[in-house]
PDB file of C-alpha atoms in Angstrom:
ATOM      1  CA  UNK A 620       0.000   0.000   0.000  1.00  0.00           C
ATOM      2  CA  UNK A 621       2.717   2.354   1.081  1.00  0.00           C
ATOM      3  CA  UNK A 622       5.775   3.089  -1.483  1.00  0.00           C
ATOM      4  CA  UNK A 623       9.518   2.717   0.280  1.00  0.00           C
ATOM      5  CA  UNK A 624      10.303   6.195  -0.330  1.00  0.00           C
ATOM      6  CA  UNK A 625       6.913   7.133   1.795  1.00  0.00           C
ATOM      7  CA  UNK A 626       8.596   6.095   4.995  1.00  0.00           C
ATOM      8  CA  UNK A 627      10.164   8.077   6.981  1.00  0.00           C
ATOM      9  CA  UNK A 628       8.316  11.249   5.813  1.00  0.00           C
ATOM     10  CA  UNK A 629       4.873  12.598   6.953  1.00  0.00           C
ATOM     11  CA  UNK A 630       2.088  11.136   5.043  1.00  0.00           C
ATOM     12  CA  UNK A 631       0.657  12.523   1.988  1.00  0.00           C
ATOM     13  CA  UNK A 632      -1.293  15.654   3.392  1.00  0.00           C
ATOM     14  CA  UNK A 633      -4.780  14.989   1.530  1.00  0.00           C
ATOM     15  CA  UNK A 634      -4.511  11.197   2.365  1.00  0.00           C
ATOM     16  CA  UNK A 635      -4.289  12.960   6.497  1.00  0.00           C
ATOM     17  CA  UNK A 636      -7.056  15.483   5.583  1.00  0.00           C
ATOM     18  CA  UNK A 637      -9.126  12.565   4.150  1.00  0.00           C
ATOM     19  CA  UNK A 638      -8.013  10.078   7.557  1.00  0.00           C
ATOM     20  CA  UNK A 639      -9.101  13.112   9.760  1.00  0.00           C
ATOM     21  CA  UNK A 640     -12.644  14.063   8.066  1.00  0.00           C
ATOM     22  CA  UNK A 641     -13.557  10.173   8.292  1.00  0.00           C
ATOM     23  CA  UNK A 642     -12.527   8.566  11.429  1.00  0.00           C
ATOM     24  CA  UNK A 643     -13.139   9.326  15.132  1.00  0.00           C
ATOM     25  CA  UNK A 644     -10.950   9.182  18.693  1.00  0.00           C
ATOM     26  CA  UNK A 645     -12.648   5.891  18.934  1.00  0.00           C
ATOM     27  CA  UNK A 646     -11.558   4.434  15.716  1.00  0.00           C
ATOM     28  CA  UNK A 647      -7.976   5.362  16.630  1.00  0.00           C
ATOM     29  CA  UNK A 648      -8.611   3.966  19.881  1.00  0.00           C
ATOM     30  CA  UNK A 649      -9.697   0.316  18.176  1.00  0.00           C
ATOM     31  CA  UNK A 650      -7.195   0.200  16.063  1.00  0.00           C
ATOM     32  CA  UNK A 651      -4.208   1.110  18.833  1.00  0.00           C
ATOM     33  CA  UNK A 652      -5.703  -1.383  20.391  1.00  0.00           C
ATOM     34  CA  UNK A 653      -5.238  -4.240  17.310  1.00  0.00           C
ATOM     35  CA  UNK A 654      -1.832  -3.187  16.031  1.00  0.00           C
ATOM     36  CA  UNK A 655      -0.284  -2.668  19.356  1.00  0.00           C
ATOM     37  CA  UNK A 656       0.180   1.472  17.808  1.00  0.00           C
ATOM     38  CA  UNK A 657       0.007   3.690  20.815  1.00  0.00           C
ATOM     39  CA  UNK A 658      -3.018   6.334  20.386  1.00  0.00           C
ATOM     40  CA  UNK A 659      -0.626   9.335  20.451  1.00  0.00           C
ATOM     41  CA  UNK A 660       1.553   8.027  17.642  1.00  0.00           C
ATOM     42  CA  UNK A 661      -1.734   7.552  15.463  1.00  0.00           C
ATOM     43  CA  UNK A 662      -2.175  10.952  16.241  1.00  0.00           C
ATOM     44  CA  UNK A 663       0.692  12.516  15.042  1.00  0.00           C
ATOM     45  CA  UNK A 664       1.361  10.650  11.795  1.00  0.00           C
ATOM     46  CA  UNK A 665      -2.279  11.780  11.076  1.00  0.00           C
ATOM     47  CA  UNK A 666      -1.920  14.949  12.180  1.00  0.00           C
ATOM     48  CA  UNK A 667       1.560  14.744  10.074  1.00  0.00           C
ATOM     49  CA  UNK A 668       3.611  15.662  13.144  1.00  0.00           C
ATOM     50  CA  UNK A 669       5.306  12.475  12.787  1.00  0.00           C
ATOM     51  CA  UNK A 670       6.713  10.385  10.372  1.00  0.00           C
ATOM     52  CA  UNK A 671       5.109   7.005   8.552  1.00  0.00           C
ATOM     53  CA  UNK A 672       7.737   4.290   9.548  1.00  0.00           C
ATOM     54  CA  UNK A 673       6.768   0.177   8.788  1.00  0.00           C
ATOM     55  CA  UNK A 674       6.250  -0.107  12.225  1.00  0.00           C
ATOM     56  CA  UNK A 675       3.334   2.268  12.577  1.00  0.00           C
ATOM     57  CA  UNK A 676       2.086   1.920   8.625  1.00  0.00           C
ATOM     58  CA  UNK A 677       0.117  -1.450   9.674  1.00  0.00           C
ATOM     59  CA  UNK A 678      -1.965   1.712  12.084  1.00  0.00           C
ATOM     60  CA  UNK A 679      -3.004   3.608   8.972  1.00  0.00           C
ATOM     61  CA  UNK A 680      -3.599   1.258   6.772  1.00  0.00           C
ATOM     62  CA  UNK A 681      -6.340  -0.377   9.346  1.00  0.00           C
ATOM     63  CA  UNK A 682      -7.341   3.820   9.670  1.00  0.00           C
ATOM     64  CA  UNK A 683      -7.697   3.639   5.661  1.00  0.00           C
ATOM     65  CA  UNK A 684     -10.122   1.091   5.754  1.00  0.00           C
ATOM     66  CA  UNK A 685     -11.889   2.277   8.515  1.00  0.00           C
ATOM     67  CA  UNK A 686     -11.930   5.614   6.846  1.00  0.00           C
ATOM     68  CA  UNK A 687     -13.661   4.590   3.452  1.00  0.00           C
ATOM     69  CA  UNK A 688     -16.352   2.603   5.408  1.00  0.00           C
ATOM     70  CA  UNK A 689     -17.089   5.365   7.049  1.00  0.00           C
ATOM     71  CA  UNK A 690     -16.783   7.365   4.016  1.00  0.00           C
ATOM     72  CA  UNK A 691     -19.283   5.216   2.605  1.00  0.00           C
ATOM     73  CA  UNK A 692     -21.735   5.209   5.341  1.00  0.00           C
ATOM     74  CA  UNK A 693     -22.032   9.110   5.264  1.00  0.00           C
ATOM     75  CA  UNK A 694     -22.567   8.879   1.713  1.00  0.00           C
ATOM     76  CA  UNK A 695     -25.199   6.234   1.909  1.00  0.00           C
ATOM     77  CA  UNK A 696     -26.948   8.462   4.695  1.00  0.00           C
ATOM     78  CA  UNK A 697     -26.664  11.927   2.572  1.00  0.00           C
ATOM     79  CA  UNK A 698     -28.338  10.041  -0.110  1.00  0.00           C
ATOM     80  CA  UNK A 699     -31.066   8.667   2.148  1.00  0.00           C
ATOM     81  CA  UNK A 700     -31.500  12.501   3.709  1.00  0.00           C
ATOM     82  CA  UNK A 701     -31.638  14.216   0.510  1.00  0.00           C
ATOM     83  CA  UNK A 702     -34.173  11.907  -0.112  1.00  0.00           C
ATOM     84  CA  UNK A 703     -36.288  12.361   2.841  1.00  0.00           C
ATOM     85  CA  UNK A 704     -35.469  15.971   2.336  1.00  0.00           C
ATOM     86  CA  UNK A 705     -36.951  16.187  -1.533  1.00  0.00           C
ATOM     87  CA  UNK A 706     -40.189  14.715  -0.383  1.00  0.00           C
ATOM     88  CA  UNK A 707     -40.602  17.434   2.027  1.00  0.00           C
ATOM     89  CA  UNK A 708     -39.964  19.878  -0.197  1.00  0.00           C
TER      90      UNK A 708
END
């Protein structure tokens, strides 16, 4: 998923913008919890105050998949709202 010459560098600023907009504390908190990736170092490479390394990659790419569910989800419930929303209208 992640390039060699991506490690060792912040990640890719719209792939954090993206990570941020579509996962929660919680979801960090899960997946600290399955990749032995402290909380605080999720954090930071998301927030891009740290670096990607291999060791906490296997932490964002569980956040990535997380992320597009959730992505997903909202979509599916925007589509739902919108139309609730028309038949209001």
């Amino acid at each position: 998923m992640f390039d060699p010459e991506e490690y060792g560098k912040p990640i890719n600023e719209r792939l954090s913008i993206i990570l941020r907009r579509n996962t929660t504390k919680d979801d960090f908190a899960n997946v600290a919890a399955i990749t032995n990736v402290s909380f605080s170092t999720i954090r930071d490479v998301l927030y891009r105050t740290n670096s990607l390394t291999y060791s906490n990659s296997k932490a964002i790419r569980e956040l990535i998949k997380i992320a597009f569910d959730n992505a997903l989800a909202r979509q599916l419930q925007a589509e739902n709202d919108k139309h609730f929303l028309n038949k209001l209208l």
